Amino acid sequence: MKFAVIVFPGSNCDRDMYHAVKHVLGMKADLVWYENSHLENYDAILLPGGFSYGDYLRSGAIASASDVMQHVKKHADAGKPVLGVCNGFQILLESGLLPGAMLPNKNLSFMCHHEALAVSNHETQFTANYKKDEIIHLPIAHGEGNYFADADTLSELKRNHQIVFTYENNPNGSVSDIAGIINRRGNVLGMMPHPERAVETLLGSDDGIRLFQSLIKNWRNTYAINA
Ligand SMILES: NC(=O)CC[C@H](N)C(=O)O
């Protein structure tokens, strides 16, 4: 299984993501500069965190208009997995690959600490290795993590079990304590907390590693190969 970590000008969690999949999980992975649109040979696309284009206009807005996102959409339309973390989630929202929008944190400050999260849906290809409603701990690091969706979108997300992670102690004002959502089809996940920064106990938590392991296991089961 081969991962592409897309790098935009201003990405700053790309190397953490690469380290997690390449060195901790032992998978094939490349850092892919946003101007390179050849994504056909990758099985999964990872949109890392950071400040793409300096968060100008709105975080993720300018990156969402780049050509590479058309190729990410093609990849998603083919049913292949896409994971957006933090700024990656913001880009997925701005691209329309996931519903809703991100607002500034309710205290208008950048926050950087560990948060307790509940795995609200453990029946996705990203969360199958977690237990139902398991509480896990992942770091957050964002200024615009206050997820908003209108009432109709919210009830649709709830009805379709698309809310995958919720905060135990909502730090940023997100509606319904939402920390991560998945698309209807179940192959595009966006989340504000950073699983790639919680893959070794030395980092304070290794709760993030099972997200990547879930994805790899699902891919191997689907394609019945050990690569
Ligand atoms: N770690 C990140 O991805 C930062 C996210 C983002 N640009 C913000 O501060 O809201």
JSON list of C-alpha atoms and ligand atoms in Angstrom, two decimals:
[
{"chain": "A", "resi": 1, "resn": "MET", "atom": "CA", "xyz": [0.00, 0.00, 0.00]},
{"chain": "A", "resi": 2, "resn": "LYS", "atom": "CA", "xyz": [1.45, 3.32, -1.06]},
{"chain": "A", "resi": 3, "resn": "PHE", "atom": "CA", "xyz": [0.69, 6.67, 0.55]},
{"chain": "A", "resi": 4, "resn": "ALA", "atom": "CA", "xyz": [1.01, 10.17, -0.92]},
{"chain": "A", "resi": 5, "resn": "VAL", "atom": "CA", "xyz": [1.50, 13.01, 1.56]},
{"chain": "A", "resi": 6, "resn": "ILE", "atom": "CA", "xyz": [0.55, 16.18, -0.34]},
{"chain": "A", "resi": 7, "resn": "VAL", "atom": "CA", "xyz": [2.75, 19.17, 0.48]},
{"chain": "A", "resi": 8, "resn": "PHE", "atom": "CA", "xyz": [1.46, 22.71, -0.09]},
{"chain": "A", "resi": 9, "resn": "PRO", "atom": "CA", "xyz": [3.41, 25.93, 0.46]},
{"chain": "A", "resi": 10, "resn": "GLY", "atom": "CA", "xyz": [2.96, 26.39, 4.21]},
{"chain": "A", "resi": 11, "resn": "SER", "atom": "CA", "xyz": [2.27, 22.75, 5.16]},
{"chain": "A", "resi": 12, "resn": "ASN", "atom": "CA", "xyz": [4.14, 22.01, 8.37]},
{"chain": "A", "resi": 13, "resn": "CYS", "atom": "CA", "xyz": [2.92, 18.59, 9.51]},
{"chain": "A", "resi": 14, "resn": "ASP", "atom": "CA", "xyz": [3.88, 16.84, 6.27]},
{"chain": "A", "resi": 15, "resn": "ARG", "atom": "CA", "xyz": [7.04, 15.31, 7.75]},
{"chain": "A", "resi": 16, "resn": "ASP", "atom": "CA", "xyz": [5.22, 14.10, 10.86]},
{"chain": "A", "resi": 17, "resn": "MET", "atom": "CA", "xyz": [2.69, 12.37, 8.59]},
{"chain": "A", "resi": 18, "resn": "TYR", "atom": "CA", "xyz": [5.44, 10.91, 6.40]},
{"chain": "A", "resi": 19, "resn": "HIS", "atom": "CA", "xyz": [7.33, 9.69, 9.48]},
{"chain": "A", "resi": 20, "resn": "ALA", "atom": "CA", "xyz": [4.21, 8.00, 10.85]},
{"chain": "A", "resi": 21, "resn": "VAL", "atom": "CA", "xyz": [3.36, 6.02, 7.71]},
{"chain": "A", "resi": 22, "resn": "LYS", "atom": "CA", "xyz": [6.88, 5.40, 6.42]},
{"chain": "A", "resi": 23, "resn": "HIS", "atom": "CA", "xyz": [8.92, 4.81, 9.55]},
{"chain": "A", "resi": 24, "resn": "VAL", "atom": "CA", "xyz": [6.44, 3.81, 12.23]},
{"chain": "A", "resi": 25, "resn": "LEU", "atom": "CA", "xyz": [4.00, 1.84, 10.05]},
{"chain": "A", "resi": 26, "resn": "GLY", "atom": "CA", "xyz": [6.67, 0.71, 7.58]},
{"chain": "A", "resi": 27, "resn": "MET", "atom": "CA", "xyz": [4.60, 1.55, 4.49]},
{"chain": "A", "resi": 28, "resn": "LYS", "atom": "CA", "xyz": [5.63, 2.99, 1.15]},
{"chain": "A", "resi": 29, "resn": "ALA", "atom": "CA", "xyz": [5.15, 6.75, 1.18]},
{"chain": "A", "resi": 30, "resn": "ASP", "atom": "CA", "xyz": [6.17, 9.85, -0.77]},
{"chain": "A", "resi": 31, "resn": "LEU", "atom": "CA", "xyz": [6.05, 13.54, 0.00]},
{"chain": "A", "resi": 32, "resn": "VAL", "atom": "CA", "xyz": [4.26, 14.90, -3.09]},
{"chain": "A", "resi": 33, "resn": "TRP", "atom": "CA", "xyz": [4.67, 18.60, -3.89]},
{"chain": "A", "resi": 34, "resn": "TYR", "atom": "CA", "xyz": [1.30, 20.13, -4.81]},
{"chain": "A", "resi": 35, "resn": "GLU", "atom": "CA", "xyz": [2.44, 20.94, -8.36]},
{"chain": "A", "resi": 36, "resn": "ASN", "atom": "CA", "xyz": [2.91, 17.23, -9.09]},
{"chain": "A", "resi": 37, "resn": "SER", "atom": "CA", "xyz": [-0.50, 15.92, -10.09]},
{"chain": "A", "resi": 38, "resn": "HIS", "atom": "CA", "xyz": [0.39, 12.27, -10.70]},
{"chain": "A", "resi": 39, "resn": "LEU", "atom": "CA", "xyz": [-1.55, 10.54, -7.98]},
{"chain": "A", "resi": 40, "resn": "GLU", "atom": "CA", "xyz": [-2.67, 7.46, -9.94]},
{"chain": "A", "resi": 41, "resn": "ASN", "atom": "CA", "xyz": [-0.04, 5.20, -8.39]},
{"chain": "A", "resi": 42, "resn": "TYR", "atom": "CA", "xyz": [-1.05, 5.92, -4.81]},
{"chain": "A", "resi": 43, "resn": "ASP", "atom": "CA", "xyz": [-3.54, 3.92, -2.80]},
{"chain": "A", "resi": 44, "resn": "ALA", "atom": "CA", "xyz": [-4.21, 6.54, -0.13]},
{"chain": "A", "resi": 45, "resn": "ILE", "atom": "CA", "xyz": [-3.84, 10.30, -0.02]},
{"chain": "A", "resi": 46, "resn": "LEU", "atom": "CA", "xyz": [-2.92, 12.17, 3.14]},
{"chain": "A", "resi": 47, "resn": "LEU", "atom": "CA", "xyz": [-3.50, 15.91, 3.41]},
{"chain": "A", "resi": 48, "resn": "PRO", "atom": "CA", "xyz": [-1.36, 17.06, 6.33]},
{"chain": "A", "resi": 49, "resn": "GLY", "atom": "CA", "xyz": [-1.72, 19.96, 8.71]},
{"chain": "A", "resi": 50, "resn": "GLY", "atom": "CA", "xyz": [-0.15, 23.37, 8.54]},
{"chain": "A", "resi": 51, "resn": "PHE", "atom": "CA", "xyz": [-0.80, 26.83, 7.22]},
{"chain": "A", "resi": 52, "resn": "SER", "atom": "CA", "xyz": [-1.16, 26.34, 3.47]},
{"chain": "A", "resi": 53, "resn": "TYR", "atom": "CA", "xyz": [-0.79, 29.72, 1.77]},
{"chain": "A", "resi": 54, "resn": "GLY", "atom": "CA", "xyz": [-0.46, 31.30, 5.20]},
{"chain": "A", "resi": 55, "resn": "ASP", "atom": "CA", "xyz": [-4.14, 30.63, 5.98]},
{"chain": "A", "resi": 56, "resn": "TYR", "atom": "CA", "xyz": [-4.92, 33.71, 3.89]},
{"chain": "A", "resi": 57, "resn": "LEU", "atom": "CA", "xyz": [-8.57, 34.31, 2.97]},
{"chain": "A", "resi": 58, "resn": "ARG", "atom": "CA", "xyz": [-9.71, 31.33, 5.07]},
{"chain": "A", "resi": 59, "resn": "SER", "atom": "CA", "xyz": [-7.60, 28.39, 6.17]},
{"chain": "A", "resi": 60, "resn": "GLY", "atom": "CA", "xyz": [-7.55, 25.84, 3.36]},
{"chain": "A", "resi": 61, "resn": "ALA", "atom": "CA", "xyz": [-9.34, 28.10, 0.87]},
{"chain": "A", "resi": 62, "resn": "ILE", "atom": "CA", "xyz": [-6.45, 28.80, -1.49]},
{"chain": "A", "resi": 63, "resn": "ALA", "atom": "CA", "xyz": [-5.13, 25.22, -1.39]},
{"chain": "A", "resi": 64, "resn": "SER", "atom": "CA", "xyz": [-8.61, 23.97, -2.24]},
{"chain": "A", "resi": 65, "resn": "ALA", "atom": "CA", "xyz": [-8.39, 25.79, -5.58]},
{"chain": "A", "resi": 66, "resn": "SER", "atom": "CA", "xyz": [-5.09, 24.19, -6.60]},
{"chain": "A", "resi": 67, "resn": "ASP", "atom": "CA", "xyz": [-4.98, 21.66, -9.45]},
{"chain": "A", "resi": 68, "resn": "VAL", "atom": "CA", "xyz": [-3.86, 18.85, -7.21]},
{"chain": "A", "resi": 69, "resn": "MET", "atom": "CA", "xyz": [-7.23, 18.94, -5.46]},
{"chain": "A", "resi": 70, "resn": "GLN", "atom": "CA", "xyz": [-8.92, 17.97, -8.74]},
{"chain": "A", "resi": 71, "resn": "HIS", "atom": "CA", "xyz": [-6.75, 14.87, -8.69]},
{"chain": "A", "resi": 72, "resn": "VAL", "atom": "CA", "xyz": [-7.55, 14.25, -5.03]},
{"chain": "A", "resi": 73, "resn": "LYS", "atom": "CA", "xyz": [-11.25, 14.44, -5.98]},
{"chain": "A", "resi": 74, "resn": "LYS", "atom": "CA", "xyz": [-10.71, 11.93, -8.78]},
{"chain": "A", "resi": 75, "resn": "HIS", "atom": "CA", "xyz": [-8.99, 9.61, -6.31]},
{"chain": "A", "resi": 76, "resn": "ALA", "atom": "CA", "xyz": [-11.88, 10.01, -3.85]},
{"chain": "A", "resi": 77, "resn": "ASP", "atom": "CA", "xyz": [-14.46, 9.47, -6.61]},
{"chain": "A", "resi": 78, "resn": "ALA", "atom": "CA", "xyz": [-12.72, 6.18, -7.40]},
{"chain": "A", "resi": 79, "resn": "GLY", "atom": "CA", "xyz": [-13.46, 5.12, -3.80]},
{"chain": "A", "resi": 80, "resn": "LYS", "atom": "CA", "xyz": [-9.86, 5.29, -2.59]},
{"chain": "A", "resi": 81, "resn": "PRO", "atom": "CA", "xyz": [-9.12, 6.64, 0.90]},
{"chain": "A", "resi": 82, "resn": "VAL", "atom": "CA", "xyz": [-8.31, 10.27, 1.65]},
{"chain": "A", "resi": 83, "resn": "LEU", "atom": "CA", "xyz": [-7.39, 11.52, 5.13]},
{"chain": "A", "resi": 84, "resn": "GLY", "atom": "CA", "xyz": [-7.20, 15.24, 5.91]},
{"chain": "A", "resi": 85, "resn": "VAL", "atom": "CA", "xyz": [-5.78, 16.26, 9.26]},
{"chain": "A", "resi": 86, "resn": "CYS", "atom": "CA", "xyz": [-6.17, 19.77, 10.66]},
{"chain": "A", "resi": 87, "resn": "ASN", "atom": "CA", "xyz": [-5.30, 22.04, 7.71]},
{"chain": "A", "resi": 88, "resn": "GLY", "atom": "CA", "xyz": [-5.97, 18.95, 5.58]},
{"chain": "A", "resi": 89, "resn": "PHE", "atom": "CA", "xyz": [-9.49, 18.80, 7.03]},
{"chain": "A", "resi": 90, "resn": "GLN", "atom": "CA", "xyz": [-9.90, 22.53, 6.35]},
{"chain": "A", "resi": 91, "resn": "ILE", "atom": "CA", "xyz": [-8.88, 21.94, 2.72]},
{"chain": "A", "resi": 92, "resn": "LEU", "atom": "CA", "xyz": [-11.39, 19.07, 2.39]},
{"chain": "A", "resi": 93, "resn": "LEU", "atom": "CA", "xyz": [-14.16, 21.36, 3.68]},
{"chain": "A", "resi": 94, "resn": "GLU", "atom": "CA", "xyz": [-13.17, 24.20, 1.35]},
{"chain": "A", "resi": 95, "resn": "SER", "atom": "CA", "xyz": [-13.03, 21.73, -1.57]},
{"chain": "A", "resi": 96, "resn": "GLY", "atom": "CA", "xyz": [-16.51, 20.45, -0.86]},
{"chain": "A", "resi": 97, "resn": "LEU", "atom": "CA", "xyz": [-15.25, 16.91, -0.32]},
{"chain": "A", "resi": 98, "resn": "LEU", "atom": "CA", "xyz": [-16.73, 17.13, 3.16]},
{"chain": "A", "resi": 99, "resn": "PRO", "atom": "CA", "xyz": [-19.68, 19.24, 4.31]},
{"chain": "A", "resi": 100, "resn": "GLY", "atom": "CA", "xyz": [-19.58, 22.18, 6.73]},
{"chain": "A", "resi": 101, "resn": "ALA", "atom": "CA", "xyz": [-17.03, 24.92, 7.43]},
{"chain": "A", "resi": 102, "resn": "MET", "atom": "CA", "xyz": [-14.38, 25.88, 9.94]},
{"chain": "A", "resi": 103, "resn": "LEU", "atom": "CA", "xyz": [-14.64, 29.00, 12.13]},
{"chain": "A", "resi": 104, "resn": "PRO", "atom": "CA", "xyz": [-12.01, 30.52, 14.44]},
{"chain": "A", "resi": 105, "resn": "ASN", "atom": "CA", "xyz": [-11.79, 28.84, 17.85]},
{"chain": "A", "resi": 106, "resn": "LYS", "atom": "CA", "xyz": [-14.35, 30.31, 20.22]},
{"chain": "A", "resi": 107, "resn": "ASN", "atom": "CA", "xyz": [-11.62, 31.87, 22.42]},
{"chain": "A", "resi": 108, "resn": "LEU", "atom": "CA", "xyz": [-9.94, 33.32, 19.28]},
{"chain": "A", "resi": 109, "resn": "SER", "atom": "CA", "xyz": [-6.63, 31.75, 20.34]},
{"chain": "A", "resi": 110, "resn": "PHE", "atom": "CA", "xyz": [-4.40, 29.13, 18.84]},
{"chain": "A", "resi": 111, "resn": "MET", "atom": "CA", "xyz": [-4.60, 25.97, 20.95]},
{"chain": "A", "resi": 112, "resn": "CYS", "atom": "CA", "xyz": [-1.95, 23.30, 21.24]},
{"chain": "A", "resi": 113, "resn": "HIS", "atom": "CA", "xyz": [-2.46, 20.48, 23.73]},
{"chain": "A", "resi": 114, "resn": "HIS", "atom": "CA", "xyz": [-3.80, 16.93, 24.04]},
{"chain": "A", "resi": 115, "resn": "GLU", "atom": "CA", "xyz": [-7.56, 16.36, 24.02]},
{"chain": "A", "resi": 116, "resn": "ALA", "atom": "CA", "xyz": [-9.69, 13.37, 24.98]},
{"chain": "A", "resi": 117, "resn": "LEU", "atom": "CA", "xyz": [-11.87, 12.20, 22.10]},
{"chain": "A", "resi": 118, "resn": "ALA", "atom": "CA", "xyz": [-14.60, 9.62, 21.80]},
{"chain": "A", "resi": 119, "resn": "VAL", "atom": "CA", "xyz": [-14.56, 7.32, 18.76]},
{"chain": "A", "resi": 120, "resn": "SER", "atom": "CA", "xyz": [-18.20, 7.91, 17.84]},
{"chain": "A", "resi": 121, "resn": "ASN", "atom": "CA", "xyz": [-18.10, 5.63, 14.81]},
{"chain": "A", "resi": 122, "resn": "HIS", "atom": "CA", "xyz": [-15.71, 2.69, 15.00]},
{"chain": "A", "resi": 123, "resn": "GLU", "atom": "CA", "xyz": [-17.20, 1.06, 11.92]},
{"chain": "A", "resi": 124, "resn": "THR", "atom": "CA", "xyz": [-15.23, 2.96, 9.29]},
{"chain": "A", "resi": 125, "resn": "GLN", "atom": "CA", "xyz": [-12.13, 1.88, 7.41]},
{"chain": "A", "resi": 126, "resn": "PHE", "atom": "CA", "xyz": [-10.20, 4.47, 9.46]},
{"chain": "A", "resi": 127, "resn": "THR", "atom": "CA", "xyz": [-11.45, 3.43, 12.90]},
{"chain": "A", "resi": 128, "resn": "ALA", "atom": "CA", "xyz": [-12.10, -0.32, 12.80]},
{"chain": "A", "resi": 129, "resn": "ASN", "atom": "CA", "xyz": [-9.21, -0.99, 15.21]},
{"chain": "A", "resi": 130, "resn": "TYR", "atom": "CA", "xyz": [-10.82, 1.14, 17.95]},
{"chain": "A", "resi": 131, "resn": "LYS", "atom": "CA", "xyz": [-13.55, -0.05, 20.29]},
{"chain": "A", "resi": 132, "resn": "LYS", "atom": "CA", "xyz": [-17.05, 1.35, 20.24]},
{"chain": "A", "resi": 133, "resn": "ASP", "atom": "CA", "xyz": [-17.09, 4.74, 22.01]},
{"chain": "A", "resi": 134, "resn": "GLU", "atom": "CA", "xyz": [-13.47, 4.29, 23.07]},
{"chain": "A", "resi": 135, "resn": "ILE", "atom": "CA", "xyz": [-11.84, 7.36, 24.60]},
{"chain": "A", "resi": 136, "resn": "ILE", "atom": "CA", "xyz": [-8.51, 8.19, 23.02]},
{"chain": "A", "resi": 137, "resn": "HIS", "atom": "CA", "xyz": [-6.04, 11.05, 23.43]},
{"chain": "A", "resi": 138, "resn": "LEU", "atom": "CA", "xyz": [-4.65, 13.01, 20.50]},
{"chain": "A", "resi": 139, "resn": "PRO", "atom": "CA", "xyz": [-2.95, 16.41, 20.23]},
{"chain": "A", "resi": 140, "resn": "ILE", "atom": "CA", "xyz": [-4.73, 19.39, 18.72]},
{"chain": "A", "resi": 141, "resn": "ALA", "atom": "CA", "xyz": [-2.90, 22.42, 17.26]},
{"chain": "A", "resi": 142, "resn": "HIS", "atom": "CA", "xyz": [-5.13, 24.93, 15.54]},
{"chain": "A", "resi": 143, "resn": "GLY", "atom": "CA", "xyz": [-6.57, 28.43, 15.49]},
{"chain": "A", "resi": 144, "resn": "GLU", "atom": "CA", "xyz": [-9.54, 27.62, 13.26]},
{"chain": "A", "resi": 145, "resn": "GLY", "atom": "CA", "xyz": [-10.98, 24.36, 14.52]},
{"chain": "A", "resi": 146, "resn": "ASN", "atom": "CA", "xyz": [-14.50, 25.43, 15.42]},
{"chain": "A", "resi": 147, "resn": "TYR", "atom": "CA", "xyz": [-16.46, 23.15, 13.11]},
{"chain": "A", "resi": 148, "resn": "PHE", "atom": "CA", "xyz": [-19.80, 24.51, 11.91]},
{"chain": "A", "resi": 149, "resn": "ALA", "atom": "CA", "xyz": [-22.60, 22.89, 9.94]},
{"chain": "A", "resi": 150, "resn": "ASP", "atom": "CA", "xyz": [-26.18, 24.10, 9.51]},
{"chain": "A", "resi": 151, "resn": "ALA", "atom": "CA", "xyz": [-29.03, 22.19, 11.15]},
{"chain": "A", "resi": 152, "resn": "ASP", "atom": "CA", "xyz": [-29.90, 20.16, 8.03]},
{"chain": "A", "resi": 153, "resn": "THR", "atom": "CA", "xyz": [-26.29, 19.14, 7.40]},
{"chain": "A", "resi": 154, "resn": "LEU", "atom": "CA", "xyz": [-25.87, 18.27, 11.05]},
{"chain": "A", "resi": 155, "resn": "SER", "atom": "CA", "xyz": [-28.91, 16.01, 11.15]},
{"chain": "A", "resi": 156, "resn": "GLU", "atom": "CA", "xyz": [-27.76, 14.32, 7.96]},
{"chain": "A", "resi": 157, "resn": "LEU", "atom": "CA", "xyz": [-24.30, 13.75, 9.48]},
{"chain": "A", "resi": 158, "resn": "LYS", "atom": "CA", "xyz": [-25.93, 12.24, 12.55]},
{"chain": "A", "resi": 159, "resn": "ARG", "atom": "CA", "xyz": [-28.44, 10.15, 10.61]},
{"chain": "A", "resi": 160, "resn": "ASN", "atom": "CA", "xyz": [-25.69, 8.64, 8.44]},
{"chain": "A", "resi": 161, "resn": "HIS", "atom": "CA", "xyz": [-23.22, 8.06, 11.30]},
{"chain": "A", "resi": 162, "resn": "GLN", "atom": "CA", "xyz": [-20.73, 10.41, 9.65]},
{"chain": "A", "resi": 163, "resn": "ILE", "atom": "CA", "xyz": [-19.50, 11.90, 12.93]},
{"chain": "A", "resi": 164, "resn": "VAL", "atom": "CA", "xyz": [-16.42, 9.81, 13.64]},
{"chain": "A", "resi": 165, "resn": "PHE", "atom": "CA", "xyz": [-14.68, 11.65, 16.52]},
{"chain": "A", "resi": 166, "resn": "THR", "atom": "CA", "xyz": [-16.13, 13.96, 19.18]},
{"chain": "A", "resi": 167, "resn": "TYR", "atom": "CA", "xyz": [-14.38, 16.00, 21.87]},
{"chain": "A", "resi": 168, "resn": "GLU", "atom": "CA", "xyz": [-14.99, 15.00, 25.46]},
{"chain": "A", "resi": 169, "resn": "ASN", "atom": "CA", "xyz": [-14.30, 18.58, 26.61]},
{"chain": "A", "resi": 170, "resn": "ASN", "atom": "CA", "xyz": [-15.04, 20.69, 23.55]},
{"chain": "A", "resi": 171, "resn": "PRO", "atom": "CA", "xyz": [-12.05, 23.10, 23.35]},
{"chain": "A", "resi": 172, "resn": "ASN", "atom": "CA", "xyz": [-12.99, 25.22, 20.35]},
{"chain": "A", "resi": 173, "resn": "GLY", "atom": "CA", "xyz": [-16.78, 25.57, 20.15]},
{"chain": "A", "resi": 174, "resn": "SER", "atom": "CA", "xyz": [-17.38, 22.94, 17.45]},
{"chain": "A", "resi": 175, "resn": "VAL", "atom": "CA", "xyz": [-21.05, 22.18, 16.92]},
{"chain": "A", "resi": 176, "resn": "SER", "atom": "CA", "xyz": [-22.09, 18.89, 18.57]},
{"chain": "A", "resi": 177, "resn": "ASP", "atom": "CA", "xyz": [-18.49, 18.53, 19.87]},
{"chain": "A", "resi": 178, "resn": "ILE", "atom": "CA", "xyz": [-17.40, 17.38, 16.40]},
{"chain": "A", "resi": 179, "resn": "ALA", "atom": "CA", "xyz": [-13.69, 16.65, 15.96]},
{"chain": "A", "resi": 180, "resn": "GLY", "atom": "CA", "xyz": [-13.86, 14.55, 12.78]},
{"chain": "A", "resi": 181, "resn": "ILE", "atom": "CA", "xyz": [-16.33, 13.57, 10.08]},
{"chain": "A", "resi": 182, "resn": "ILE", "atom": "CA", "xyz": [-16.44, 11.16, 7.15]},
{"chain": "A", "resi": 183, "resn": "ASN", "atom": "CA", "xyz": [-18.21, 11.39, 3.80]},
{"chain": "A", "resi": 184, "resn": "ARG", "atom": "CA", "xyz": [-21.28, 9.32, 2.96]},
{"chain": "A", "resi": 185, "resn": "ARG", "atom": "CA", "xyz": [-19.27, 6.80, 1.01]},
{"chain": "A", "resi": 186, "resn": "GLY", "atom": "CA", "xyz": [-16.88, 6.27, 3.93]},
{"chain": "A", "resi": 187, "resn": "ASN", "atom": "CA", "xyz": [-13.59, 6.91, 2.12]},
{"chain": "A", "resi": 188, "resn": "VAL", "atom": "CA", "xyz": [-12.86, 10.58, 2.98]},
{"chain": "A", "resi": 189, "resn": "LEU", "atom": "CA", "xyz": [-12.13, 11.43, 6.61]},
{"chain": "A", "resi": 190, "resn": "GLY", "atom": "CA", "xyz": [-11.35, 14.90, 7.97]},
{"chain": "A", "resi": 191, "resn": "MET", "atom": "CA", "xyz": [-10.30, 15.52, 11.56]},
{"chain": "A", "resi": 192, "resn": "MET", "atom": "CA", "xyz": [-8.77, 18.39, 13.51]},
{"chain": "A", "resi": 193, "resn": "PRO", "atom": "CA", "xyz": [-6.76, 16.33, 16.07]},
{"chain": "A", "resi": 194, "resn": "HIS", "atom": "CA", "xyz": [-3.46, 14.87, 14.87]},
{"chain": "A", "resi": 195, "resn": "PRO", "atom": "CA", "xyz": [-3.23, 11.06, 14.81]},
{"chain": "A", "resi": 196, "resn": "GLU", "atom": "CA", "xyz": [0.19, 11.27, 13.11]},
{"chain": "A", "resi": 197, "resn": "ARG", "atom": "CA", "xyz": [1.59, 13.06, 16.16]},
{"chain": "A", "resi": 198, "resn": "ALA", "atom": "CA", "xyz": [0.45, 10.25, 18.45]},
{"chain": "A", "resi": 199, "resn": "VAL", "atom": "CA", "xyz": [2.11, 7.16, 17.04]},
{"chain": "A", "resi": 200, "resn": "GLU", "atom": "CA", "xyz": [4.83, 6.57, 19.64]},
{"chain": "A", "resi": 201, "resn": "THR", "atom": "CA", "xyz": [4.51, 6.57, 23.43]},
{"chain": "A", "resi": 202, "resn": "LEU", "atom": "CA", "xyz": [7.47, 8.96, 23.52]},
{"chain": "A", "resi": 203, "resn": "LEU", "atom": "CA", "xyz": [5.10, 11.55, 22.02]},
{"chain": "A", "resi": 204, "resn": "GLY", "atom": "CA", "xyz": [2.72, 11.25, 24.98]},
{"chain": "A", "resi": 205, "resn": "SER", "atom": "CA", "xyz": [0.22, 8.98, 23.22]},
{"chain": "A", "resi": 206, "resn": "ASP", "atom": "CA", "xyz": [0.22, 6.27, 20.59]},
{"chain": "A", "resi": 207, "resn": "ASP", "atom": "CA", "xyz": [-3.56, 6.30, 20.20]},
{"chain": "A", "resi": 208, "resn": "GLY", "atom": "CA", "xyz": [-3.23, 7.59, 16.64]},
{"chain": "A", "resi": 209, "resn": "ILE", "atom": "CA", "xyz": [-1.44, 4.53, 15.32]},
{"chain": "A", "resi": 210, "resn": "ARG", "atom": "CA", "xyz": [-4.58, 2.40, 15.16]},
{"chain": "A", "resi": 211, "resn": "LEU", "atom": "CA", "xyz": [-6.16, 4.81, 12.70]},
{"chain": "A", "resi": 212, "resn": "PHE", "atom": "CA", "xyz": [-3.42, 4.08, 10.18]},
{"chain": "A", "resi": 213, "resn": "GLN", "atom": "CA", "xyz": [-3.45, 0.37, 11.06]},
{"chain": "A", "resi": 214, "resn": "SER", "atom": "CA", "xyz": [-7.23, 0.26, 10.45]},
{"chain": "A", "resi": 215, "resn": "LEU", "atom": "CA", "xyz": [-6.73, 1.77, 7.01]},
{"chain": "A", "resi": 216, "resn": "ILE", "atom": "CA", "xyz": [-3.92, -0.61, 6.08]},
{"chain": "A", "resi": 217, "resn": "LYS", "atom": "CA", "xyz": [-5.87, -3.64, 7.33]},
{"chain": "A", "resi": 218, "resn": "ASN", "atom": "CA", "xyz": [-8.94, -2.64, 5.33]},
{"chain": "A", "resi": 219, "resn": "TRP", "atom": "CA", "xyz": [-6.89, -2.12, 2.21]},
{"chain": "A", "resi": 220, "resn": "ARG", "atom": "CA", "xyz": [-5.19, -5.50, 2.59]},
{"chain": "A", "resi": 221, "resn": "ASN", "atom": "CA", "xyz": [-8.54, -7.22, 3.19]},
{"chain": "A", "resi": 222, "resn": "THR", "atom": "CA", "xyz": [-10.07, -5.48, 0.18]},
{"chain": "A", "resi": 223, "resn": "TYR", "atom": "CA", "xyz": [-7.26, -6.31, -2.20]},
{"chain": "A", "resi": 224, "resn": "ALA", "atom": "CA", "xyz": [-6.24, -9.55, -0.47]},
{"chain": "A", "resi": 225, "resn": "ILE", "atom": "CA", "xyz": [-2.57, -8.79, -0.80]},
{"chain": "A", "resi": 226, "resn": "ASN", "atom": "CA", "xyz": [0.19, -8.24, 1.65]},
{"chain": "A", "resi": 227, "resn": "ALA", "atom": "CA", "xyz": [1.97, -5.16, 0.33]},
{"chain": "B", "resi": 1, "resn": "LIG", "atom": "N1", "xyz": [-1.80, 22.29, 12.61]},
{"chain": "B", "resi": 1, "resn": "LIG", "atom": "C1", "xyz": [-2.52, 22.82, 11.66]},
{"chain": "B", "resi": 1, "resn": "LIG", "atom": "O1", "xyz": [-2.88, 22.20, 10.67]},
{"chain": "B", "resi": 1, "resn": "LIG", "atom": "C2", "xyz": [-2.92, 24.26, 11.80]},
{"chain": "B", "resi": 1, "resn": "LIG", "atom": "C3", "xyz": [-4.26, 24.46, 11.21]},
{"chain": "B", "resi": 1, "resn": "LIG", "atom": "C4", "xyz": [-4.69, 25.84, 10.82]},
{"chain": "B", "resi": 1, "resn": "LIG", "atom": "N2", "xyz": [-4.12, 26.39, 9.73]},
{"chain": "B", "resi": 1, "resn": "LIG", "atom": "C5", "xyz": [-5.16, 26.62, 11.96]},
{"chain": "B", "resi": 1, "resn": "LIG", "atom": "O2", "xyz": [-4.41, 27.18, 12.75]},
{"chain": "B", "resi": 1, "resn": "LIG", "atom": "O3", "xyz": [-6.33, 26.66, 12.10]}
]
